Tab-separated table of C-alpha atoms and ligand atoms in Angstrom:
chain	number	residue	atom	x	y	z
P	1	UNK	CA	-2.262	29.180	-8.338
P	2	UNK	CA	-2.353	31.553	-11.283
P	3	UNK	CA	-5.404	33.577	-12.336
P	4	UNK	CA	-6.167	34.276	-15.985
P	5	UNK	CA	-4.949	37.862	-15.679
P	6	UNK	CA	-1.477	36.533	-14.963
P	7	UNK	CA	-1.369	34.067	-17.761
P	8	UNK	CA	-1.879	33.444	-21.426
P	9	UNK	CA	-2.677	30.170	-23.156
P	10	UNK	CA	-0.317	28.975	-25.862
P	11	UNK	CA	-0.248	25.879	-28.062
P	12	UNK	CA	3.183	24.369	-28.357
P	13	UNK	CA	4.453	22.319	-31.309
P	14	UNK	CA	3.266	19.050	-29.794
P	15	UNK	CA	-0.293	20.418	-29.481
P	16	UNK	CA	-0.243	20.453	-25.671
P	17	UNK	CA	-1.758	23.637	-24.290
P	18	UNK	CA	0.201	25.359	-21.570
P	19	UNK	CA	-0.133	28.487	-19.515
P	20	UNK	CA	2.735	30.927	-19.676
P	21	UNK	CA	2.694	32.767	-16.404
P	22	UNK	CA	4.267	36.098	-15.595
P	23	UNK	CA	6.749	34.059	-13.576
P	24	UNK	CA	9.016	31.591	-15.359
P	25	UNK	CA	6.779	28.675	-14.355
P	26	UNK	CA	4.556	26.978	-16.936
P	27	UNK	CA	1.588	24.835	-16.000
P	28	UNK	CA	0.183	22.375	-18.529
P	29	UNK	CA	-3.568	22.408	-18.978
P	30	UNK	CA	-5.668	19.324	-18.617
P	31	UNK	CA	-6.714	17.663	-21.861
P	32	UNK	CA	-10.262	17.065	-20.676
P	33	UNK	CA	-11.283	15.007	-23.721
P	34	UNK	CA	-8.386	12.620	-23.030
P	35	UNK	CA	-9.206	12.497	-19.314
P	36	UNK	CA	-12.890	11.750	-19.874
P	37	UNK	CA	-12.142	9.092	-22.500
P	38	UNK	CA	-10.326	7.130	-19.768
P	39	UNK	CA	-13.434	6.843	-17.530
P	40	UNK	CA	-16.154	4.603	-19.044
P	41	UNK	CA	-18.697	5.423	-16.294
P	42	UNK	CA	-18.821	9.068	-17.380
P	43	UNK	CA	-20.793	8.152	-20.503
P	44	UNK	CA	-23.796	6.906	-18.507
P	45	UNK	CA	-27.165	8.609	-18.867
P	46	UNK	CA	-30.078	9.149	-16.475
P	47	UNK	CA	-33.549	9.785	-17.892
P	48	UNK	CA	-31.942	10.505	-21.260
P	49	UNK	CA	-29.470	13.044	-19.867
P	50	UNK	CA	-25.710	12.527	-19.412
P	51	UNK	CA	-24.953	11.710	-15.775
P	52	UNK	CA	-22.996	14.383	-13.909
P	53	UNK	CA	-20.745	12.911	-11.226
P	54	UNK	CA	-20.418	15.515	-8.486
P	55	UNK	CA	-20.148	12.790	-5.860
P	56	UNK	CA	-16.353	12.381	-5.980
P	57	UNK	CA	-15.858	13.067	-2.235
P	58	UNK	CA	-17.904	9.915	-1.605
P	59	UNK	CA	-15.881	7.965	-4.168
P	60	UNK	CA	-14.594	8.762	-7.659
P	61	UNK	CA	-15.072	6.880	-10.922
P	62	UNK	CA	-12.262	4.669	-12.202
P	63	UNK	CA	-10.366	4.651	-15.497
P	64	UNK	CA	-10.706	1.630	-17.787
P	65	UNK	CA	-7.187	0.491	-16.920
P	66	UNK	CA	-8.197	-0.017	-13.261
P	67	UNK	CA	-11.125	-2.209	-14.334
P	68	UNK	CA	-8.794	-4.115	-16.693
P	69	UNK	CA	-6.115	-4.632	-14.032
P	70	UNK	CA	-8.657	-6.060	-11.583
P	71	UNK	CA	-10.118	-8.511	-14.101
P	72	UNK	CA	-6.694	-9.402	-15.533
P	73	UNK	CA	-5.526	-10.369	-12.044
P	74	UNK	CA	-8.605	-12.528	-11.420
P	75	UNK	CA	-8.296	-14.182	-14.816
P	76	UNK	CA	-4.546	-14.872	-14.839
P	77	UNK	CA	-2.963	-14.641	-11.381
P	78	UNK	CA	-5.674	-15.318	-8.822
P	79	UNK	CA	-3.892	-17.054	-5.917
P	80	UNK	CA	-2.945	-16.645	-2.297
P	81	UNK	CA	0.428	-15.084	-1.637
P	82	UNK	CA	3.565	-16.921	-0.539
P	83	UNK	CA	3.123	-20.127	-2.567
P	84	UNK	CA	5.817	-21.928	-4.566
P	85	UNK	CA	4.028	-21.817	-7.925
P	86	UNK	CA	3.644	-19.271	-10.741
P	87	UNK	CA	0.299	-17.577	-9.985
P	88	UNK	CA	1.219	-17.140	-6.329
P	89	UNK	CA	4.626	-15.727	-7.255
P	90	UNK	CA	2.923	-13.383	-9.709
P	91	UNK	CA	0.610	-12.293	-6.915
P	92	UNK	CA	3.582	-11.500	-4.660
P	93	UNK	CA	5.247	-9.545	-7.472
P	94	UNK	CA	2.025	-7.656	-8.191
P	95	UNK	CA	1.633	-6.635	-4.516
P	96	UNK	CA	5.263	-5.466	-4.425
P	97	UNK	CA	4.671	-3.421	-7.591
P	98	UNK	CA	1.562	-1.829	-6.093
P	99	UNK	CA	3.497	-0.894	-2.955
P	100	UNK	CA	6.162	0.725	-5.127
P	101	UNK	CA	3.435	2.649	-6.992
P	102	UNK	CA	1.916	3.946	-3.742
P	103	UNK	CA	5.403	4.833	-2.470
P	104	UNK	CA	5.871	6.976	-5.596
P	105	UNK	CA	2.439	8.484	-5.032
P	106	UNK	CA	3.192	9.499	-1.434
P	107	UNK	CA	6.941	10.106	-1.720
P	108	UNK	CA	8.205	7.348	0.616
P	109	UNK	CA	9.679	3.833	0.477
P	110	UNK	CA	7.662	0.756	-0.422
P	111	UNK	CA	8.141	-0.902	2.986
P	112	UNK	CA	6.377	2.064	4.604
P	113	UNK	CA	3.153	1.330	2.694
P	114	UNK	CA	0.466	-0.743	4.436
P	115	UNK	CA	-2.637	-1.954	2.581
P	116	UNK	CA	-5.995	-2.419	4.301
P	117	UNK	CA	-9.707	-2.554	3.556
P	118	UNK	CA	-10.250	1.196	4.081
P	119	UNK	CA	-8.951	4.191	6.034
P	120	UNK	CA	-11.302	3.595	8.984
P	121	UNK	CA	-10.119	0.036	9.605
P	122	UNK	CA	-6.450	1.011	9.267
P	123	UNK	CA	-6.938	3.896	11.691
P	124	UNK	CA	-8.697	1.720	14.275
P	125	UNK	CA	-5.843	-0.791	14.056
P	126	UNK	CA	-3.219	1.924	14.449
P	127	UNK	CA	-5.098	3.618	17.311
P	128	UNK	CA	-5.164	0.299	19.208
P	129	UNK	CA	-1.427	-0.172	18.742
P	130	UNK	CA	-0.506	3.400	19.646
P	131	UNK	CA	-2.947	3.152	22.558
P	132	UNK	CA	-0.927	0.247	24.031
P	133	UNK	CA	1.769	2.797	24.878
P	134	UNK	CA	-0.551	5.432	26.381
P	135	UNK	CA	-1.552	5.820	30.015
P	136	UNK	CA	-4.084	7.820	32.027
P	137	UNK	CA	-3.317	11.532	31.812
P	138	UNK	CA	-1.849	11.344	28.293
P	139	UNK	CA	-3.620	13.548	25.769
P	140	UNK	CA	-4.682	13.377	22.133
P	141	UNK	CA	-5.634	16.464	20.088
P	142	UNK	CA	-8.327	16.131	17.404
P	143	UNK	CA	-10.332	18.712	15.450
P	144	UNK	CA	-13.956	19.685	14.858
P	145	UNK	CA	-13.252	19.747	11.122
P	146	UNK	CA	-12.438	16.068	10.829
P	147	UNK	CA	-14.295	13.073	9.447
P	148	UNK	CA	-15.348	10.768	12.287
P	149	UNK	CA	-12.900	8.109	11.059
P	150	UNK	CA	-10.125	10.359	12.393
P	151	UNK	CA	-12.018	11.001	15.631
P	152	UNK	CA	-13.783	7.885	16.984
P	153	UNK	CA	-10.754	5.525	16.721
P	154	UNK	CA	-8.824	7.971	18.947
P	155	UNK	CA	-11.772	8.634	21.250
P	156	UNK	CA	-11.876	4.876	21.841
P	157	UNK	CA	-8.667	5.352	23.837
P	158	UNK	CA	-10.559	7.388	26.442
P	159	UNK	CA	-11.388	4.015	28.015
P	160	UNK	CA	-7.672	3.820	28.938
P	161	UNK	CA	-7.880	7.182	30.730
P	162	UNK	CA	-6.506	9.176	27.809
P	163	UNK	CA	-7.906	12.728	27.510
P	164	UNK	CA	-9.102	13.933	24.108
P	165	UNK	CA	-8.994	17.673	23.369
P	166	UNK	CA	-10.835	19.076	20.359
P	167	UNK	CA	-9.380	22.009	18.392
P	168	UNK	CA	-12.041	24.469	17.245
P	169	UNK	CA	-12.771	26.104	13.892
P	170	UNK	CA	-13.389	29.650	12.699
P	171	UNK	CA	-17.111	29.429	12.078
P	172	UNK	CA	-17.210	32.186	9.446
P	173	UNK	CA	-15.026	30.362	6.890
P	174	UNK	CA	-14.797	26.834	8.340
P	175	UNK	CA	-11.021	26.946	8.681
P	176	UNK	CA	-9.161	25.379	11.555
P	177	UNK	CA	-8.393	27.700	14.471
P	178	UNK	CA	-4.635	27.162	14.592
P	179	UNK	CA	-4.309	29.381	17.645
P	180	UNK	CA	-6.709	27.157	19.555
P	181	UNK	CA	-5.015	24.031	18.231
P	182	UNK	CA	-1.552	25.191	19.267
P	183	UNK	CA	-2.830	25.935	22.796
P	184	UNK	CA	-4.394	22.493	23.082
P	185	UNK	CA	-1.067	20.826	22.283
P	186	UNK	CA	0.908	20.533	25.538
P	187	UNK	CA	3.745	18.401	26.865
P	188	UNK	CA	1.100	15.778	27.772
P	189	UNK	CA	0.009	15.471	24.115
P	190	UNK	CA	1.042	12.152	22.595
P	191	UNK	CA	-0.735	12.400	19.269
P	192	UNK	CA	-2.294	15.045	17.022
P	193	UNK	CA	-4.719	13.624	14.442
P	194	UNK	CA	-5.864	16.016	11.741
P	195	UNK	CA	-7.324	15.946	8.250
P	196	UNK	CA	-5.348	17.260	5.285
P	197	UNK	CA	-8.621	18.613	3.893
P	198	UNK	CA	-12.244	18.631	5.028
P	199	UNK	CA	-14.547	16.237	3.162
P	200	UNK	CA	-17.495	18.473	4.089
P	201	UNK	CA	-16.499	22.075	3.437
P	202	UNK	CA	-13.291	21.620	1.429
P	203	UNK	CA	-10.858	23.521	3.703
P	204	UNK	CA	-7.222	22.505	3.202
P	205	UNK	CA	-5.446	22.570	6.565
P	206	UNK	CA	-1.910	23.814	7.099
P	207	UNK	CA	-0.761	20.315	7.937
P	208	UNK	CA	2.896	21.234	7.587
P	209	UNK	CA	2.644	23.663	10.517
P	210	UNK	CA	0.471	21.256	12.508
P	211	UNK	CA	3.047	18.456	12.158
P	212	UNK	CA	5.737	20.854	13.396
P	213	UNK	CA	3.581	21.894	16.365
P	214	UNK	CA	3.004	18.240	17.255
P	215	UNK	CA	6.686	17.393	17.009
P	216	UNK	CA	7.752	20.393	19.111
P	217	UNK	CA	5.770	18.824	21.959
P	218	UNK	CA	7.052	15.325	21.259
P	219	UNK	CA	3.673	14.150	19.882
P	220	UNK	CA	3.020	11.966	16.831
P	221	UNK	CA	1.218	13.510	13.834
P	222	UNK	CA	-1.449	11.371	12.133
P	223	UNK	CA	-2.805	12.849	8.885
P	224	UNK	CA	-6.066	11.838	7.224
P	225	UNK	CA	-5.437	12.617	3.557
P	226	UNK	CA	-8.530	10.807	2.270
P	227	UNK	CA	-10.226	13.945	1.023
P	228	UNK	CA	-7.112	15.743	-0.149
P	229	UNK	CA	-5.628	12.916	-2.234
P	230	UNK	CA	-7.718	13.388	-5.429
P	231	UNK	CA	-7.024	17.134	-5.450
P	232	UNK	CA	-3.384	17.714	-4.562
P	233	UNK	CA	0.056	16.105	-4.405
P	234	UNK	CA	1.232	14.512	-1.167
P	235	UNK	CA	4.840	14.383	0.015
P	236	UNK	CA	5.074	12.578	3.336
P	237	UNK	CA	8.814	13.240	3.657
P	238	UNK	CA	8.401	16.997	3.186
P	239	UNK	CA	5.472	16.968	5.641
P	240	UNK	CA	7.485	14.857	8.078
P	241	UNK	CA	4.233	13.341	9.360
P	242	UNK	CA	4.445	10.090	11.311
P	243	UNK	CA	1.425	8.495	9.648
P	244	UNK	CA	-0.763	9.421	6.698
P	245	UNK	CA	-3.819	7.526	5.515
P	246	UNK	CA	-5.800	7.684	2.290
P	247	UNK	CA	-8.377	5.626	0.418
P	248	UNK	CA	-7.753	4.685	-3.195
P	249	UNK	CA	-11.453	4.732	-4.081
P	250	UNK	CA	-11.355	8.520	-3.599
P	251	UNK	CA	-8.602	8.960	-6.168
P	252	UNK	CA	-9.727	6.891	-9.137
P	253	UNK	CA	-8.841	3.477	-7.736
P	254	UNK	CA	-10.645	0.538	-6.108
P	255	UNK	CA	-12.238	0.382	-2.658
P	256	UNK	CA	-9.134	0.031	-0.470
P	257	UNK	CA	-7.237	1.985	2.174
P	258	UNK	CA	-3.513	2.762	2.355
P	259	UNK	CA	-1.468	3.780	5.384
P	260	UNK	CA	1.969	5.346	5.267
P	261	UNK	CA	3.939	4.934	8.487
P	262	UNK	CA	7.469	6.115	9.162
P	263	UNK	CA	9.631	2.990	9.106
P	264	UNK	CA	10.805	3.497	12.713
P	265	UNK	CA	7.181	3.521	13.964
P	266	UNK	CA	6.106	0.520	11.910
P	267	UNK	CA	9.058	-1.380	13.381
P	268	UNK	CA	8.778	-0.189	16.987
P	269	UNK	CA	5.010	-0.234	17.636
P	270	UNK	CA	3.292	-3.561	18.352
P	271	UNK	CA	0.415	-4.508	16.072
P	272	UNK	CA	-2.278	-6.895	17.258
P	273	UNK	CA	-1.485	-9.808	14.950
P	274	UNK	CA	-1.643	-13.560	14.706
P	275	UNK	CA	1.548	-15.539	15.414
P	276	UNK	CA	1.779	-17.048	11.958
P	277	UNK	CA	2.026	-13.629	10.344
P	278	UNK	CA	5.526	-12.305	9.769
P	279	UNK	CA	7.134	-9.705	12.032
P	280	UNK	CA	8.662	-7.936	9.048
P	281	UNK	CA	7.303	-4.557	7.988
P	282	UNK	CA	5.013	-3.677	6.358
P	283	UNK	CA	3.295	-7.099	6.341
P	284	UNK	CA	3.054	-7.310	10.149
P	285	UNK	CA	0.419	-4.547	9.878
P	286	UNK	CA	-1.671	-6.450	7.311
P	287	UNK	CA	-3.948	-9.170	8.633
P	288	UNK	CA	-5.281	-12.187	6.806
P	289	UNK	CA	-5.512	-12.348	3.056
P	290	UNK	CA	-5.588	-8.982	1.353
P	291	UNK	CA	-7.893	-7.958	-1.491
P	292	UNK	CA	-5.399	-8.869	-4.231
P	293	UNK	CA	-7.555	-7.868	-7.185
P	294	UNK	CA	-8.069	-4.399	-5.744
P	295	UNK	CA	-4.354	-4.065	-5.026
P	296	UNK	CA	-3.799	-4.758	-8.738
P	297	UNK	CA	-6.205	-1.869	-9.377
P	298	UNK	CA	-4.209	0.442	-7.085
P	299	UNK	CA	-1.064	0.134	-9.219
P	300	UNK	CA	-3.200	0.903	-12.271
P	301	UNK	CA	-4.738	4.006	-10.699
P	302	UNK	CA	-1.324	5.469	-9.816
P	303	UNK	CA	-0.185	4.689	-13.361
P	304	UNK	CA	-3.257	6.492	-14.702
P	305	UNK	CA	-2.226	9.626	-12.798
P	306	UNK	CA	1.367	9.278	-14.003
P	307	UNK	CA	0.204	8.907	-17.605
P	308	UNK	CA	-2.000	11.956	-17.184
P	309	UNK	CA	1.109	13.850	-16.022
P	310	UNK	CA	3.103	12.637	-19.034
P	311	UNK	CA	0.191	13.518	-21.304
P	312	UNK	CA	0.005	17.121	-20.094
P	313	UNK	CA	3.766	17.468	-19.807
P	314	UNK	CA	5.704	15.099	-22.101
P	315	UNK	CA	9.022	16.258	-20.636
P	316	UNK	CA	8.407	14.347	-17.375
P	317	UNK	CA	9.082	10.645	-17.228
P	318	UNK	CA	9.730	9.108	-13.761
P	319	UNK	CA	6.473	8.101	-12.111
P	320	UNK	CA	6.662	10.441	-9.100
P	321	UNK	CA	7.507	13.460	-11.296
P	322	UNK	CA	4.691	12.512	-13.659
P	323	UNK	CA	2.178	12.256	-10.784
P	324	UNK	CA	3.246	15.732	-9.628
P	325	UNK	CA	2.762	17.084	-13.160
P	326	UNK	CA	-0.731	15.561	-13.212
P	327	UNK	CA	-1.640	17.292	-9.967
P	328	UNK	CA	-0.412	20.670	-11.217
P	329	UNK	CA	-2.857	20.373	-14.120
P	330	UNK	CA	-5.620	18.913	-11.923
P	331	UNK	CA	-5.364	21.776	-9.426
P	332	UNK	CA	-5.490	24.398	-12.126
P	333	UNK	CA	-8.532	22.832	-13.811
P	334	UNK	CA	-10.373	22.302	-10.532
P	335	UNK	CA	-9.576	25.875	-9.495
P	336	UNK	CA	-11.281	27.242	-12.613
P	337	UNK	CA	-14.328	25.002	-12.155
P	338	UNK	CA	-14.564	25.859	-8.444
P	339	UNK	CA	-14.439	29.583	-9.208
P	340	UNK	CA	-17.412	29.367	-11.602
P	341	UNK	CA	-19.282	27.012	-9.292
P	342	UNK	CA	-18.971	29.208	-6.196
P	343	UNK	CA	-19.652	32.415	-8.141
P	344	UNK	CA	-22.844	30.845	-9.568
P	345	UNK	CA	-23.976	29.356	-6.263
P	346	UNK	CA	-23.659	32.670	-4.441
P	347	UNK	CA	-26.162	34.186	-6.896
P	348	UNK	CA	-28.901	31.752	-5.873
P	349	UNK	CA	-31.369	33.435	-3.487
P	350	UNK	CA	-31.543	31.886	-0.010
P	351	UNK	CA	-28.333	29.890	-0.471
P	352	UNK	CA	-25.753	29.741	2.315
P	353	UNK	CA	-22.297	28.447	1.483
P	354	UNK	CA	-20.159	27.019	4.287
P	355	UNK	CA	-16.408	27.470	3.900
P	356	UNK	CA	-13.974	29.796	2.125
P	357	UNK	CA	-15.767	32.061	-0.385
P	358	UNK	CA	-13.051	34.589	-1.231
P	359	UNK	CA	-11.540	33.642	-4.634
P	360	UNK	CA	-8.147	35.014	-3.584
P	361	UNK	CA	-8.035	32.249	-0.932
P	362	UNK	CA	-9.159	29.383	-3.167
P	363	UNK	CA	-5.733	27.760	-2.932
P	364	UNK	CA	-6.714	27.034	0.708
P	365	UNK	CA	-9.665	24.903	-0.323
P	366	UNK	CA	-10.642	21.880	-2.407
P	367	UNK	CA	-13.466	22.071	-4.945
P	368	UNK	CA	-15.833	20.474	-2.430
P	369	UNK	CA	-18.670	22.827	-1.620
P	370	UNK	CA	-21.265	22.570	1.174
P	371	UNK	CA	-24.468	24.604	0.926
P	372	UNK	CA	-27.939	24.912	2.377
P	373	UNK	CA	-30.870	26.616	0.658
P	374	UNK	CA	-33.780	28.152	2.566
P	375	UNK	CA	-36.967	26.141	2.292
P	376	UNK	CA	-35.308	22.894	1.162
P	377	UNK	CA	-33.621	20.110	3.050
P	378	UNK	CA	-30.305	18.879	1.644
P	379	UNK	CA	-32.001	15.518	0.983
P	380	UNK	CA	-34.740	17.195	-1.078
P	381	UNK	CA	-32.144	19.042	-3.135
P	382	UNK	CA	-29.982	15.949	-3.686
P	383	UNK	CA	-33.042	13.903	-4.664
P	384	UNK	CA	-34.270	16.464	-7.209
P	385	UNK	CA	-30.787	16.849	-8.654
P	386	UNK	CA	-30.476	13.058	-8.812
P	387	UNK	CA	-33.699	12.866	-10.858
P	388	UNK	CA	-32.027	15.211	-13.340
P	389	UNK	CA	-28.963	12.957	-13.526
P	390	UNK	CA	-26.809	15.155	-11.275
P	391	UNK	CA	-25.197	13.205	-8.433
P	392	UNK	CA	-24.496	15.116	-5.217
P	393	UNK	CA	-24.618	14.094	-1.556
P	394	UNK	CA	-26.602	15.226	1.456
P	395	UNK	CA	-26.190	14.880	5.209
P	396	UNK	CA	-23.033	14.902	7.315
P	397	UNK	CA	-20.843	12.447	5.314
P	398	UNK	CA	-19.523	11.401	8.738
P	399	UNK	CA	-18.047	14.880	9.383
P	400	UNK	CA	-20.325	14.720	12.398
P	401	UNK	CA	-18.281	16.996	14.656
P	402	UNK	CA	-18.580	19.764	12.079
P	403	UNK	CA	-22.320	19.441	11.389
P	404	UNK	CA	-22.908	19.425	15.154
P	405	UNK	CA	-20.550	22.353	15.705
P	406	UNK	CA	-22.338	24.387	12.983
P	407	UNK	CA	-25.730	23.239	14.276
P	408	UNK	CA	-26.939	21.855	10.945
P	409	UNK	CA	-26.991	18.193	11.968
P	410	UNK	CA	-30.595	18.381	13.198
P	411	UNK	CA	-31.679	19.938	9.877
P	412	UNK	CA	-30.162	17.379	7.521
P	413	UNK	CA	-26.585	18.650	7.261
P	414	UNK	CA	-25.474	20.130	3.947
P	415	UNK	CA	-25.847	19.529	0.249
P	416	UNK	CA	-22.321	18.632	-0.923
P	417	UNK	CA	-21.208	19.326	-4.475
P	418	UNK	CA	-17.838	17.703	-5.097
P	419	UNK	CA	-15.863	18.431	-8.243
P	420	UNK	CA	-13.194	16.098	-9.590
P	421	UNK	CA	-10.745	16.690	-12.431
P	422	UNK	CA	-12.980	14.838	-14.886
P	423	UNK	CA	-15.809	17.357	-14.441
P	424	UNK	CA	-16.467	20.042	-17.050
P	425	UNK	CA	-17.584	23.675	-17.131
P	426	UNK	CA	-20.794	22.540	-18.879
P	427	UNK	CA	-21.542	20.208	-15.983
P	428	UNK	CA	-21.112	23.074	-13.517
P	429	UNK	CA	-23.527	25.128	-15.637
P	430	UNK	CA	-26.030	22.259	-15.679
P	431	UNK	CA	-25.887	21.986	-11.908
P	432	UNK	CA	-26.377	25.740	-11.436
P	433	UNK	CA	-29.348	25.810	-13.869
P	434	UNK	CA	-30.920	22.783	-12.195
P	435	UNK	CA	-30.561	24.293	-8.724
P	436	UNK	CA	-32.076	27.582	-9.900
P	437	UNK	CA	-34.973	25.689	-11.470
P	438	UNK	CA	-35.532	23.652	-8.286
P	439	UNK	CA	-35.612	26.705	-6.019
P	440	UNK	CA	-37.655	28.700	-8.566
P	441	UNK	CA	-35.027	31.440	-9.024
Z	1	PLP	C1	-11.895	12.830	5.053
Z	1	PLP	C2	-12.257	11.376	5.181
Z	1	PLP	N1	-11.626	10.622	6.084
Z	1	PLP	C3	-11.895	9.322	6.245
Z	1	PLP	C4	-12.859	8.706	5.481
Z	1	PLP	C5	-13.124	7.249	5.702
Z	1	PLP	O1	-12.527	6.537	4.661
Z	1	PLP	P1	-12.828	4.991	4.429
Z	1	PLP	O2	-14.165	4.896	3.778
Z	1	PLP	O3	-11.711	4.540	3.527
Z	1	PLP	O4	-12.794	4.313	5.747
Z	1	PLP	C6	-13.565	9.439	4.532
Z	1	PLP	C7	-14.628	8.816	3.730
Z	1	PLP	O5	-15.478	9.462	3.188
Z	1	PLP	C8	-13.241	10.818	4.367
Z	1	PLP	O6	-13.862	11.580	3.464
């Protein structure tokens, strides 16, 4: 990621602002006015003040086109799938289109995309199926940095005699201890489950290396990309992971989960399923009637990201390339906001920030920041910010292994400030001023 010293802003003929870097690469800047105009919820007010949504890690806002796609489906095509009449055929076509959109988003084929209610449910289902092949003495490696949805479904296999080993963290910057992780992976390891990024402290893990380590020992690699997905591009083929899960409500879509599975695994493993359901992939992994209206919203949310990419860089056209262009601009914008946020937070007396603080390492973290402030519980801080129209979160956000490991669980966890690409520098300033006011700085 390029700092300002390396770059200069220029306006091109089409009015799109770009950064010319000292390298040959150019990165288009986000057109924040355009971005914000897409999200109707951002114009809400609280007690006469514009609402500031810093709660993205819990779920992001959605663009108008997602809302429209959901209601359009319910108005025009609402039907069960597989019927011999127009609305049902339209439903089947819509689901196929949404699979193709998610395949472009993740860089795979459409038949490797499984829809489900959320990441947790999909992971429980997959852990049960993988667990059918495991026996006593087999091992699974998990991490202290992960959300419990990538821990408990695997721990459930302990009842089959499987041993779970937890990889530790470096406490000082809340990064994964890769040395420890690599020692915990042995020839008994059958699966390594790890998050792409921490939903609590923002650390981005070196998942590429972790997948390689897993594969060297013949283990499967299961990646929880729920927190990473709104902040960076995902390429499951380049990662070579066996499974990757994400939740569309964290990246500007509806409340749904999506699982990518390598075709060979989706074909070979045995899902728990009813007889009437097909044996063809990916549908054999989807039970009962899906949430069709939300699936319509998923296609719209990927198309929003693609249009954002085309907006910042009109030279890209295919959907996958456009999504990648969007993420280049998103990362750059979030990097700038994160730098001001962390710099400002560190000036607040009594504040402790958990996670990477060194700006030269900010490409190893998401703009999700966990803090505690002496004399205040995270709940008190979140409540007072909420009264001022600033939405943050408090507690453990289910990253229970981490709050226990850092010994903050008993004291209310952290205050989490989560930036998304639709946030502004003014909003960061408002948060910093409000926090200073609350703590009397
Ligand atoms: C990193 C991470 N993993 C998993 C989950 C669980 O996702 P879902 O709500 O889709 O089950 C969350 C939700 O906050 C999360 O942040």
